[in-house]
mmCIF file of C-alpha atoms in Angstrom:
data_model
loop_
_atom_site.group_PDB
_atom_site.id
_atom_site.type_symbol
_atom_site.label_atom_id
_atom_site.label_comp_id
_atom_site.label_asym_id
_atom_site.label_seq_id
_atom_site.Cartn_x
_atom_site.Cartn_y
_atom_site.Cartn_z
ATOM 1 C CA MET G 272 0.000 0.000 0.000
ATOM 2 C CA SER G 273 2.858 2.347 0.846
ATOM 3 C CA SER G 274 4.204 1.905 -2.694
ATOM 4 C CA HIS G 275 0.913 3.211 -4.111
ATOM 5 C CA ALA G 276 1.128 6.182 -1.817
ATOM 6 C CA LYS G 277 4.680 6.935 -2.943
ATOM 7 C CA ALA G 278 3.784 6.554 -6.593
ATOM 8 C CA ALA G 279 1.051 9.099 -6.103
ATOM 9 C CA GLU G 280 3.660 11.547 -4.873
ATOM 10 C CA GLY G 281 5.644 11.161 -8.085
ATOM 11 C CA GLU G 282 8.283 8.599 -7.023
ATOM 12 C CA ALA G 283 9.078 5.461 -8.989
ATOM 13 C CA PRO G 284 6.616 2.666 -8.171
ATOM 14 C CA GLN G 285 8.101 -0.021 -5.928
ATOM 15 C CA PHE G 286 6.836 -3.564 -6.452
ATOM 16 C CA TYR G 287 8.835 -5.386 -3.795
ATOM 17 C CA GLU G 288 10.111 -4.695 -0.295
ATOM 18 C CA LEU G 289 13.697 -3.488 -0.176
ATOM 19 C CA VAL G 290 13.928 -3.128 3.592
ATOM 20 C CA PRO G 291 14.208 -6.545 5.283
ATOM 21 C CA HIS G 292 11.552 -6.917 7.950
ATOM 22 C CA HIS G 293 11.735 -9.076 11.023
ATOM 23 C CA HIS G 294 10.218 -12.565 11.050
ATOM 24 C CA ALA G 295 9.723 -14.221 14.401
ATOM 25 C CA PRO G 296 11.689 -17.483 14.762
ATOM 26 C CA HIS G 297 9.396 -20.421 13.855
ATOM 27 C CA GLY G 298 6.823 -17.803 12.826
ATOM 28 C CA SER G 299 5.868 -19.721 9.681
ATOM 29 C CA THR G 300 6.485 -23.276 10.958
ATOM 30 C CA GLN G 301 2.883 -23.949 11.895
ATOM 31 C CA ILE G 302 1.307 -22.820 8.637
ATOM 32 C CA GLY G 303 4.003 -24.761 6.758
ATOM 33 C CA PHE G 304 3.268 -27.892 8.742
ATOM 34 C CA TRP G 305 -0.437 -27.381 8.152
ATOM 35 C CA ILE G 306 0.208 -27.259 4.370
ATOM 36 C CA TYR G 307 2.160 -30.536 4.694
ATOM 37 C CA LEU G 308 -0.789 -32.114 6.542
ATOM 38 C CA MET G 309 -3.158 -30.985 3.803
ATOM 39 C CA SER G 310 -0.917 -32.594 1.155
ATOM 40 C CA ASP G 311 -0.806 -35.760 3.276
ATOM 41 C CA CYS G 312 -4.591 -35.574 3.330
ATOM 42 C CA LEU G 313 -4.554 -35.749 -0.488
ATOM 43 C CA ILE G 314 -2.465 -38.953 -0.340
ATOM 44 C CA PHE G 315 -5.103 -40.489 1.922
ATOM 45 C CA ALA G 316 -7.877 -39.157 -0.334
ATOM 46 C CA SER G 317 -6.404 -41.037 -3.306
ATOM 47 C CA LEU G 318 -6.007 -44.203 -1.198
ATOM 48 C CA PHE G 319 -9.644 -43.876 -0.083
ATOM 49 C CA ALA G 320 -10.650 -43.439 -3.736
ATOM 50 C CA ILE G 321 -8.751 -46.632 -4.625
ATOM 51 C CA TYR G 322 -10.431 -48.483 -1.765
ATOM 52 C CA GLY G 323 -13.822 -47.106 -2.798
ATOM 53 C CA VAL G 324 -13.342 -48.382 -6.366
ATOM 54 C CA LEU G 325 -11.717 -51.750 -5.583
ATOM 55 C CA GLY G 326 -13.153 -52.476 -2.123
ATOM 56 C CA GLY G 327 -15.835 -54.775 -3.524
ATOM 57 C CA ASN G 328 -13.550 -56.874 -5.768
ATOM 58 C CA PHE G 329 -13.024 -59.975 -3.609
ATOM 59 C CA ALA G 330 -11.883 -62.274 -6.472
ATOM 60 C CA ALA G 331 -13.836 -65.086 -4.748
ATOM 61 C CA GLY G 332 -11.595 -64.498 -1.729
ATOM 62 C CA PRO G 333 -12.513 -63.485 1.817
ATOM 63 C CA SER G 334 -14.842 -60.511 2.308
ATOM 64 C CA PRO G 335 -14.761 -57.936 5.150
ATOM 65 C CA ALA G 336 -17.467 -59.829 7.058
ATOM 66 C CA HIS G 337 -15.163 -62.908 7.162
ATOM 67 C CA LEU G 338 -12.032 -61.032 8.150
ATOM 68 C CA PHE G 339 -12.826 -58.087 10.393
ATOM 69 C CA ASN G 340 -13.316 -58.271 14.127
ATOM 70 C CA LEU G 341 -15.315 -55.176 15.080
ATOM 71 C CA GLN G 342 -14.639 -55.606 18.815
ATOM 72 C CA LEU G 343 -10.910 -55.337 18.098
ATOM 73 C CA VAL G 344 -11.448 -52.269 15.888
ATOM 74 C CA ALA G 345 -13.596 -50.681 18.613
ATOM 75 C CA VAL G 346 -10.782 -51.148 21.162
ATOM 76 C CA SER G 347 -8.103 -49.697 18.852
ATOM 77 C CA THR G 348 -10.412 -46.774 17.965
ATOM 78 C CA GLY G 349 -10.919 -46.143 21.684
ATOM 79 C CA ALA G 350 -7.143 -46.151 22.245
ATOM 80 C CA LEU G 351 -6.607 -43.596 19.474
ATOM 81 C CA LEU G 352 -9.465 -41.390 20.704
ATOM 82 C CA LEU G 353 -8.088 -41.467 24.267
ATOM 83 C CA SER G 354 -4.615 -40.621 22.958
ATOM 84 C CA SER G 355 -6.064 -37.504 21.318
ATOM 85 C CA ILE G 356 -7.344 -36.120 24.605
ATOM 86 C CA THR G 357 -4.207 -37.118 26.550
ATOM 87 C CA TYR G 358 -2.183 -35.195 23.942
ATOM 88 C CA GLY G 359 -4.546 -32.275 24.546
ATOM 89 C CA PHE G 360 -3.735 -32.446 28.264
ATOM 90 C CA ALA G 361 -0.009 -32.472 27.410
ATOM 91 C CA MET G 362 -0.548 -29.268 25.396
ATOM 92 C CA LEU G 363 -2.417 -27.635 28.298
ATOM 93 C CA ASP G 364 0.365 -28.569 30.756
ATOM 94 C CA MET G 365 2.953 -27.224 28.301
ATOM 95 C CA ASP G 366 1.072 -23.900 28.077
ATOM 96 C CA GLU G 367 1.239 -23.692 31.868
ATOM 97 C CA GLY G 368 4.970 -24.470 31.774
ATOM 98 C CA LYS G 369 4.680 -27.800 33.617
ATOM 99 C CA LYS G 370 7.531 -29.914 32.232
ATOM 100 C CA THR G 371 6.821 -33.104 34.220
ATOM 101 C CA GLY G 372 3.092 -32.987 33.459
ATOM 102 C CA THR G 373 3.810 -32.532 29.746
ATOM 103 C CA LEU G 374 6.207 -35.477 29.739
ATOM 104 C CA VAL G 375 3.790 -37.743 31.642
ATOM 105 C CA TRP G 376 0.864 -36.983 29.323
ATOM 106 C CA LEU G 377 3.102 -37.439 26.258
ATOM 107 C CA VAL G 378 4.256 -40.844 27.571
ATOM 108 C CA ILE G 379 0.609 -41.902 28.101
ATOM 109 C CA THR G 380 -0.202 -40.688 24.564
ATOM 110 C CA GLY G 381 2.701 -42.699 23.163
ATOM 111 C CA LEU G 382 1.606 -45.838 25.042
ATOM 112 C CA LEU G 383 -1.955 -45.509 23.716
ATOM 113 C CA GLY G 384 -0.504 -45.050 20.215
ATOM 114 C CA ALA G 385 1.559 -48.221 20.756
ATOM 115 C CA VAL G 386 -1.607 -50.107 21.829
ATOM 116 C CA PHE G 387 -3.315 -48.975 18.614
ATOM 117 C CA LEU G 388 -0.316 -49.976 16.506
ATOM 118 C CA GLY G 389 -0.048 -53.343 18.278
ATOM 119 C CA LEU G 390 -3.709 -54.133 17.593
ATOM 120 C CA THR G 391 -3.319 -53.150 13.912
ATOM 121 C CA LEU G 392 -0.237 -55.360 13.541
ATOM 122 C CA TYR G 393 -2.041 -58.221 15.328
ATOM 123 C CA GLU G 394 -4.918 -57.858 12.857
ATOM 124 C CA PHE G 395 -2.501 -57.856 9.898
ATOM 125 C CA TYR G 396 -0.712 -60.939 11.277
ATOM 126 C CA HIS G 397 -4.026 -62.715 11.822
ATOM 127 C CA MET G 398 -5.215 -61.911 8.274
ATOM 128 C CA ILE G 399 -1.949 -62.960 6.622
ATOM 129 C CA HIS G 400 -2.005 -66.155 8.690
ATOM 130 C CA GLU G 401 -5.438 -66.947 7.247
ATOM 131 C CA GLY G 402 -4.164 -66.421 3.688
ATOM 132 C CA ALA G 403 -5.757 -62.971 3.327
ATOM 133 C CA VAL G 404 -2.558 -61.482 1.910
ATOM 134 C CA PRO G 405 -2.414 -58.308 -0.232
ATOM 135 C CA GLN G 406 -1.895 -60.396 -3.391
ATOM 136 C CA ARG G 407 -5.149 -62.322 -2.808
ATOM 137 C CA SER G 408 -7.631 -59.770 -4.208
ATOM 138 C CA ALA G 409 -7.973 -56.128 -5.219
ATOM 139 C CA PHE G 410 -9.970 -55.540 -2.033
ATOM 140 C CA LEU G 411 -7.111 -56.847 0.118
ATOM 141 C CA SER G 412 -4.471 -54.853 -1.812
ATOM 142 C CA ALA G 413 -6.458 -51.656 -1.312
ATOM 143 C CA PHE G 414 -7.108 -52.530 2.345
ATOM 144 C CA PHE G 415 -3.461 -53.175 3.207
ATOM 145 C CA VAL G 416 -2.259 -50.029 1.413
ATOM 146 C CA LEU G 417 -4.822 -47.750 3.086
ATOM 147 C CA VAL G 418 -4.671 -49.151 6.634
ATOM 148 C CA GLY G 419 -0.922 -49.811 6.303
ATOM 149 C CA THR G 420 -0.212 -46.190 5.309
ATOM 150 C CA HIS G 421 -2.158 -44.998 8.331
ATOM 151 C CA ALA G 422 -0.294 -47.430 10.608
ATOM 152 C CA LEU G 423 3.006 -46.214 9.128
ATOM 153 C CA HIS G 424 2.030 -42.646 9.992
ATOM 154 C CA VAL G 425 1.254 -43.694 13.575
ATOM 155 C CA THR G 426 4.644 -45.470 13.728
ATOM 156 C CA PHE G 427 6.477 -42.310 12.690
ATOM 157 C CA GLY G 428 4.306 -40.283 15.078
ATOM 158 C CA ILE G 429 5.460 -42.508 17.958
ATOM 159 C CA LEU G 430 9.110 -42.224 16.837
ATOM 160 C CA TRP G 431 8.733 -38.440 16.731
ATOM 161 C CA LEU G 432 7.092 -38.497 20.169
ATOM 162 C CA VAL G 433 9.959 -40.508 21.694
ATOM 163 C CA THR G 434 12.467 -38.086 20.124
ATOM 164 C CA LEU G 435 10.541 -35.170 21.629
ATOM 165 C CA LEU G 436 10.529 -36.816 25.068
ATOM 166 C CA VAL G 437 14.327 -36.967 24.925
ATOM 167 C CA GLN G 438 14.592 -33.384 23.655
ATOM 168 C CA ILE G 439 12.256 -32.000 26.332
ATOM 169 C CA GLY G 440 14.024 -34.087 28.976
ATOM 170 C CA MET G 441 17.398 -32.624 27.974
ATOM 171 C CA LYS G 442 16.540 -29.018 27.061
ATOM 172 C CA GLY G 443 13.222 -28.428 28.827
ATOM 173 C CA LEU G 444 10.261 -26.541 27.363
ATOM 174 C CA ILE G 445 12.318 -24.148 25.228
ATOM 175 C CA PRO G 446 10.540 -22.304 22.344
ATOM 176 C CA ALA G 447 11.934 -24.743 19.744
ATOM 177 C CA ASN G 448 10.539 -27.720 21.681
ATOM 178 C CA ARG G 449 7.178 -25.983 22.147
ATOM 179 C CA ILE G 450 6.852 -25.557 18.382
ATOM 180 C CA ARG G 451 7.750 -29.240 17.901
ATOM 181 C CA VAL G 452 5.122 -30.328 20.432
ATOM 182 C CA GLN G 453 2.535 -28.141 18.661
ATOM 183 C CA CYS G 454 3.392 -29.620 15.253
ATOM 184 C CA LEU G 455 3.219 -33.186 16.568
ATOM 185 C CA SER G 456 -0.124 -32.264 18.149
ATOM 186 C CA MET G 457 -1.476 -31.316 14.715
ATOM 187 C CA PHE G 458 -0.009 -34.511 13.218
ATOM 188 C CA TRP G 459 -1.488 -36.699 15.958
ATOM 189 C CA HIS G 460 -5.005 -35.206 15.782
ATOM 190 C CA PHE G 461 -4.805 -35.355 11.983
ATOM 191 C CA LEU G 462 -4.114 -39.118 12.174
ATOM 192 C CA ASP G 463 -7.171 -39.461 14.394
ATOM 193 C CA VAL G 464 -9.262 -37.641 11.768
ATOM 194 C CA ILE G 465 -7.972 -40.032 9.074
ATOM 195 C CA TRP G 466 -8.810 -42.992 11.332
ATOM 196 C CA ILE G 467 -12.432 -41.786 11.554
ATOM 197 C CA GLY G 468 -12.563 -42.169 7.765
ATOM 198 C CA VAL G 469 -10.877 -45.588 7.925
ATOM 199 C CA PHE G 470 -13.139 -47.164 10.538
ATOM 200 C CA THR G 471 -16.239 -45.694 8.890
ATOM 201 C CA VAL G 472 -15.456 -46.613 5.268
ATOM 202 C CA VAL G 473 -13.354 -49.765 5.657
ATOM 203 C CA TYR G 474 -14.639 -51.508 8.776
ATOM 204 C CA LEU G 475 -18.221 -50.381 9.415
ATOM 205 C CA MET G 476 -19.275 -50.074 5.764
ATOM 206 C CA GLY G 477 -17.297 -53.238 4.984
ATOM 207 C CA MET G 478 -19.410 -55.209 7.462
ATOM 208 C CA LEU G 479 -22.570 -53.886 5.804
ATOM 209 C CA ARG G 480 -21.584 -54.976 2.296
ATOM 210 C CA MET M 250 -5.893 5.597 -2.133
ATOM 211 C CA SER M 251 -4.310 7.731 0.570
ATOM 212 C CA ALA M 252 -1.326 6.931 2.763
ATOM 213 C CA SER M 253 -3.500 7.030 5.885
ATOM 214 C CA THR M 254 -5.094 3.668 5.005
ATOM 215 C CA SER M 255 -1.758 1.846 4.851
ATOM 216 C CA THR M 256 -1.736 0.739 8.505
ATOM 217 C CA ASP M 257 -5.316 -0.512 8.320
ATOM 218 C CA THR M 258 -4.578 -2.826 5.412
ATOM 219 C CA LEU M 259 -1.823 -4.768 7.216
ATOM 220 C CA SER M 260 -2.805 -8.413 7.565
ATOM 221 C CA PRO M 261 -2.861 -9.914 11.092
ATOM 222 C CA SER M 262 0.310 -11.897 10.369
ATOM 223 C CA GLN M 263 2.173 -8.729 9.391
ATOM 224 C CA LYS M 264 0.999 -7.148 12.613
ATOM 225 C CA ALA M 265 2.280 -10.191 14.519
ATOM 226 C CA HIS M 266 5.672 -9.753 12.850
ATOM 227 C CA ALA M 267 5.835 -6.204 14.061
ATOM 228 C CA HIS M 268 5.205 -7.309 17.629
ATOM 229 C CA PRO M 269 8.394 -7.171 19.713
ATOM 230 C CA ASN M 270 7.808 -10.462 21.539
ATOM 231 C CA PRO M 271 5.784 -13.000 19.563
ATOM 232 C CA GLU M 272 6.017 -15.597 22.342
ATOM 233 C CA VAL M 273 3.920 -13.408 24.613
ATOM 234 C CA HIS M 274 1.655 -12.309 21.799
ATOM 235 C CA GLY M 275 0.829 -15.889 20.854
ATOM 236 C CA ASP M 276 1.298 -17.628 17.540
ATOM 237 C CA GLY M 277 -2.153 -17.122 16.104
ATOM 238 C CA HIS M 278 -3.261 -20.549 17.329
ATOM 239 C CA ASP M 279 -5.909 -21.153 19.923
ATOM 240 C CA HIS M 280 -4.909 -24.126 22.084
ATOM 241 C CA GLY M 281 -8.286 -24.564 23.735
ATOM 242 C CA THR M 282 -8.969 -25.264 27.379
ATOM 243 C CA ARG M 283 -9.467 -28.408 29.447
ATOM 244 C CA ARG M 284 -13.194 -27.851 29.043
ATOM 245 C CA THR M 285 -13.153 -27.708 25.213
ATOM 246 C CA TYR M 286 -10.941 -30.819 25.053
ATOM 247 C CA LEU M 287 -13.370 -32.717 27.321
ATOM 248 C CA ILE M 288 -16.386 -31.547 25.284
ATOM 249 C CA GLY M 289 -14.656 -32.667 22.075
ATOM 250 C CA PHE M 290 -13.748 -36.015 23.609
ATOM 251 C CA ALA M 291 -17.281 -36.642 24.897
ATOM 252 C CA LEU M 292 -18.765 -35.770 21.501
ATOM 253 C CA SER M 293 -16.316 -38.002 19.622
ATOM 254 C CA VAL M 294 -16.961 -40.941 21.985
ATOM 255 C CA VAL M 295 -20.708 -40.635 21.382
ATOM 256 C CA LEU M 296 -20.227 -40.181 17.626
ATOM 257 C CA THR M 297 -17.987 -43.284 17.513
ATOM 258 C CA ALA M 298 -20.087 -45.485 19.786
ATOM 259 C CA ILE M 299 -23.380 -44.975 17.915
ATOM 260 C CA PRO M 300 -22.198 -46.164 14.451
ATOM 261 C CA PHE M 301 -20.356 -49.143 16.011
ATOM 262 C CA TRP M 302 -23.518 -50.047 17.934
ATOM 263 C CA LEU M 303 -25.634 -49.674 14.762
ATOM 264 C CA VAL M 304 -23.422 -52.074 12.795
ATOM 265 C CA MET M 305 -22.671 -54.597 15.562
ATOM 266 C CA ASN M 306 -26.349 -55.118 16.391
ATOM 267 C CA ASN M 307 -27.746 -54.742 12.850
ATOM 268 C CA VAL M 308 -30.107 -52.041 14.087
ATOM 269 C CA ILE M 309 -30.962 -50.715 10.611
ATOM 270 C CA ALA M 310 -32.105 -53.463 8.249
ATOM 271 C CA ASP M 311 -31.736 -51.436 5.037
ATOM 272 C CA THR M 312 -28.038 -51.482 4.057
ATOM 273 C CA MET M 313 -28.261 -48.264 2.035
ATOM 274 C CA ILE M 314 -29.834 -46.268 4.874
ATOM 275 C CA ALA M 315 -27.366 -47.752 7.399
ATOM 276 C CA THR M 316 -24.415 -46.757 5.158
ATOM 277 C CA LEU M 317 -25.664 -43.194 4.799
ATOM 278 C CA VAL M 318 -26.276 -42.875 8.564
ATOM 279 C CA ILE M 319 -22.755 -44.173 9.362
ATOM 280 C CA MET M 320 -21.171 -41.818 6.828
ATOM 281 C CA ALA M 321 -23.098 -38.889 8.313
ATOM 282 C CA PHE M 322 -21.775 -39.758 11.799
ATOM 283 C CA GLY M 323 -18.228 -39.956 10.362
ATOM 284 C CA VAL M 324 -18.468 -36.540 8.696
ATOM 285 C CA VAL M 325 -19.863 -34.919 11.863
ATOM 286 C CA GLN M 326 -17.080 -36.487 13.935
ATOM 287 C CA ILE M 327 -14.405 -35.218 11.539
ATOM 288 C CA PHE M 328 -15.764 -31.687 12.014
ATOM 289 C CA VAL M 329 -15.838 -32.156 15.808
ATOM 290 C CA HIS M 330 -12.168 -33.178 15.730
ATOM 291 C CA MET M 331 -11.217 -30.259 13.481
ATOM 292 C CA VAL M 332 -12.891 -27.741 15.804
ATOM 293 C CA TYR M 333 -12.115 -29.156 19.265
ATOM 294 C CA PHE M 334 -8.748 -30.893 18.716
ATOM 295 C CA LEU M 335 -7.160 -29.188 15.685
ATOM 296 C CA HIS M 336 -8.639 -25.812 16.776
ATOM 297 C CA MET M 337 -9.632 -24.856 13.257
ATOM 298 C CA ASN M 338 -11.074 -21.370 12.970
ATOM 299 C CA THR M 339 -11.263 -18.632 10.378
ATOM 300 C CA LYS M 340 -8.759 -16.401 12.191
ATOM 301 C CA SER M 341 -5.605 -18.502 12.777
ATOM 302 C CA GLU M 342 -2.612 -17.520 10.577
ATOM 303 C CA GLY M 343 -4.698 -14.731 9.081
ATOM 304 C CA GLY M 344 -7.229 -17.226 7.707
ATOM 305 C CA TRP M 345 -4.696 -19.198 5.663
ATOM 306 C CA THR M 346 -5.150 -22.501 7.531
ATOM 307 C CA MET M 347 -8.852 -22.331 6.709
ATOM 308 C CA MET M 348 -8.123 -21.445 3.057
ATOM 309 C CA ALA M 349 -5.725 -24.411 2.732
ATOM 310 C CA ALA M 350 -8.296 -26.705 4.366
ATOM 311 C CA ILE M 351 -11.115 -25.546 2.079
ATOM 312 C CA PHE M 352 -8.900 -26.041 -0.991
ATOM 313 C CA THR M 353 -7.974 -29.541 0.232
ATOM 314 C CA ILE M 354 -11.612 -30.444 0.857
ATOM 315 C CA ILE M 355 -12.542 -29.321 -2.677
ATOM 316 C CA VAL M 356 -9.745 -31.440 -4.203
ATOM 317 C CA ILE M 357 -10.737 -34.435 -2.033
ATOM 318 C CA VAL M 358 -14.395 -34.169 -3.059
ATOM 319 C CA ILE M 359 -13.426 -33.988 -6.754
ATOM 320 C CA ALA M 360 -10.964 -36.907 -6.459
ATOM 321 C CA LEU M 361 -13.346 -39.166 -4.509
ATOM 322 C CA SER M 362 -16.596 -38.460 -6.321
ATOM 323 C CA GLY M 363 -14.861 -38.343 -9.716
ATOM 324 C CA SER M 364 -13.042 -41.658 -9.210
ATOM 325 C CA LEU M 365 -16.135 -43.461 -7.953
ATOM 326 C CA TRP M 366 -18.378 -42.005 -10.656
ATOM 327 C CA VAL M 367 -16.012 -42.788 -13.538
ATOM 328 C CA MET M 368 -14.992 -46.253 -12.359
ATOM 329 C CA PHE M 369 -18.495 -47.491 -11.575
ATOM 330 C CA HIS M 370 -19.740 -46.344 -14.981
ATOM 331 C CA LEU M 371 -16.725 -48.022 -16.558
ATOM 332 C CA ASN M 372 -17.527 -51.266 -14.728
ATOM 333 C CA THR M 373 -21.166 -51.124 -15.788
ATOM 334 C CA ASN M 374 -20.344 -50.441 -19.430
ATOM 335 C CA MET M 375 -17.413 -52.836 -19.837
ATOM 336 C CA MET M 376 -18.747 -55.948 -18.069
ATOM 337 C CA PRO M 377 -18.794 -59.000 -20.402
ATOM 338 C CA GLY M 378 -22.393 -59.643 -19.331
ATOM 339 C CA HIS M 379 -23.325 -56.348 -20.913
ATOM 340 C CA ILE M 380 -23.058 -57.888 -24.395
ATOM 341 C CA MET M 381 -26.338 -59.712 -24.701
ATOM 342 C CA ASN M 382 -25.942 -61.272 -28.153
ATOM 343 C CA PRO M 383 -22.759 -63.396 -28.675
ATOM 344 C CA ALA M 384 -23.014 -62.705 -32.404
ATOM 345 C CA ASP M 385 -22.079 -59.078 -31.704
ATOM 346 C CA LEU M 386 -18.588 -60.239 -30.676
ATOM 347 C CA ILE M 387 -17.724 -61.477 -34.167
#
């Protein structure tokens, strides 16, 4: 706007800023991480599209009603939901500057994430044991890619969480660590949002087919 | 356009940059309170439990209606999570998180509905059973 004002006074129009202005450290980290999450969302959208197209092609193999155990899915969904609120409590403790509280809630979050991951791996093991391998049918390929990608995200989320525990333990709640905790918070809640889509489309709608 | 309007047209993020201590000022994100987290959690538990209960007990006999009801619960729960856990609002980062989210939702809707629409029509039109008279194959 100032350039317009100057141009009106007869000076040469200025189309870019010559004077460097101050950016707060990590000032753009959160919006950048949000853009990453949105692009990750598009990966999941394409995997959901694949599952939507191929999810009914059983190739005379097992169907969701044969394979899925809804009680197990309900327990793992509960673990992930609980981990979302325990992460929220970690954020609240961090805002109040409580280092021990933050660490304890983060550890509980990580354990709940590990329970979820363990149940997913148990399900995969059980399915593969029964011969329901990805090569068996288009439905199973799409299933393993979609649920496997989500499980991989949770795995990296837990790795990140453990790294953060060490960093907070060593350096405390410094600004850099606060930003990291906030980014992992977005990542963790985002994975929960994706899981809502997975249990609705894959498990619940699969049982109705 | 006069020079007096120049300060009014600064975006919130530019104003945040000008602030001497951004840590005190906040980062444009609302972290919520214990109360909002508990409300979000209670809502998501209810919104998860109902569709599981519907499917486990075969409450709705009509598969099509049951599918639509479950999908509706899923969509509502996604919005609950975005508001109460991801703290989505129109103000954070000067509105850019919301803009990115809206753009993503548009792309997702196009990708999902387009893929399903095209592929199901393809299946219907290309199935071998579609050719009624074997003489047409020659």
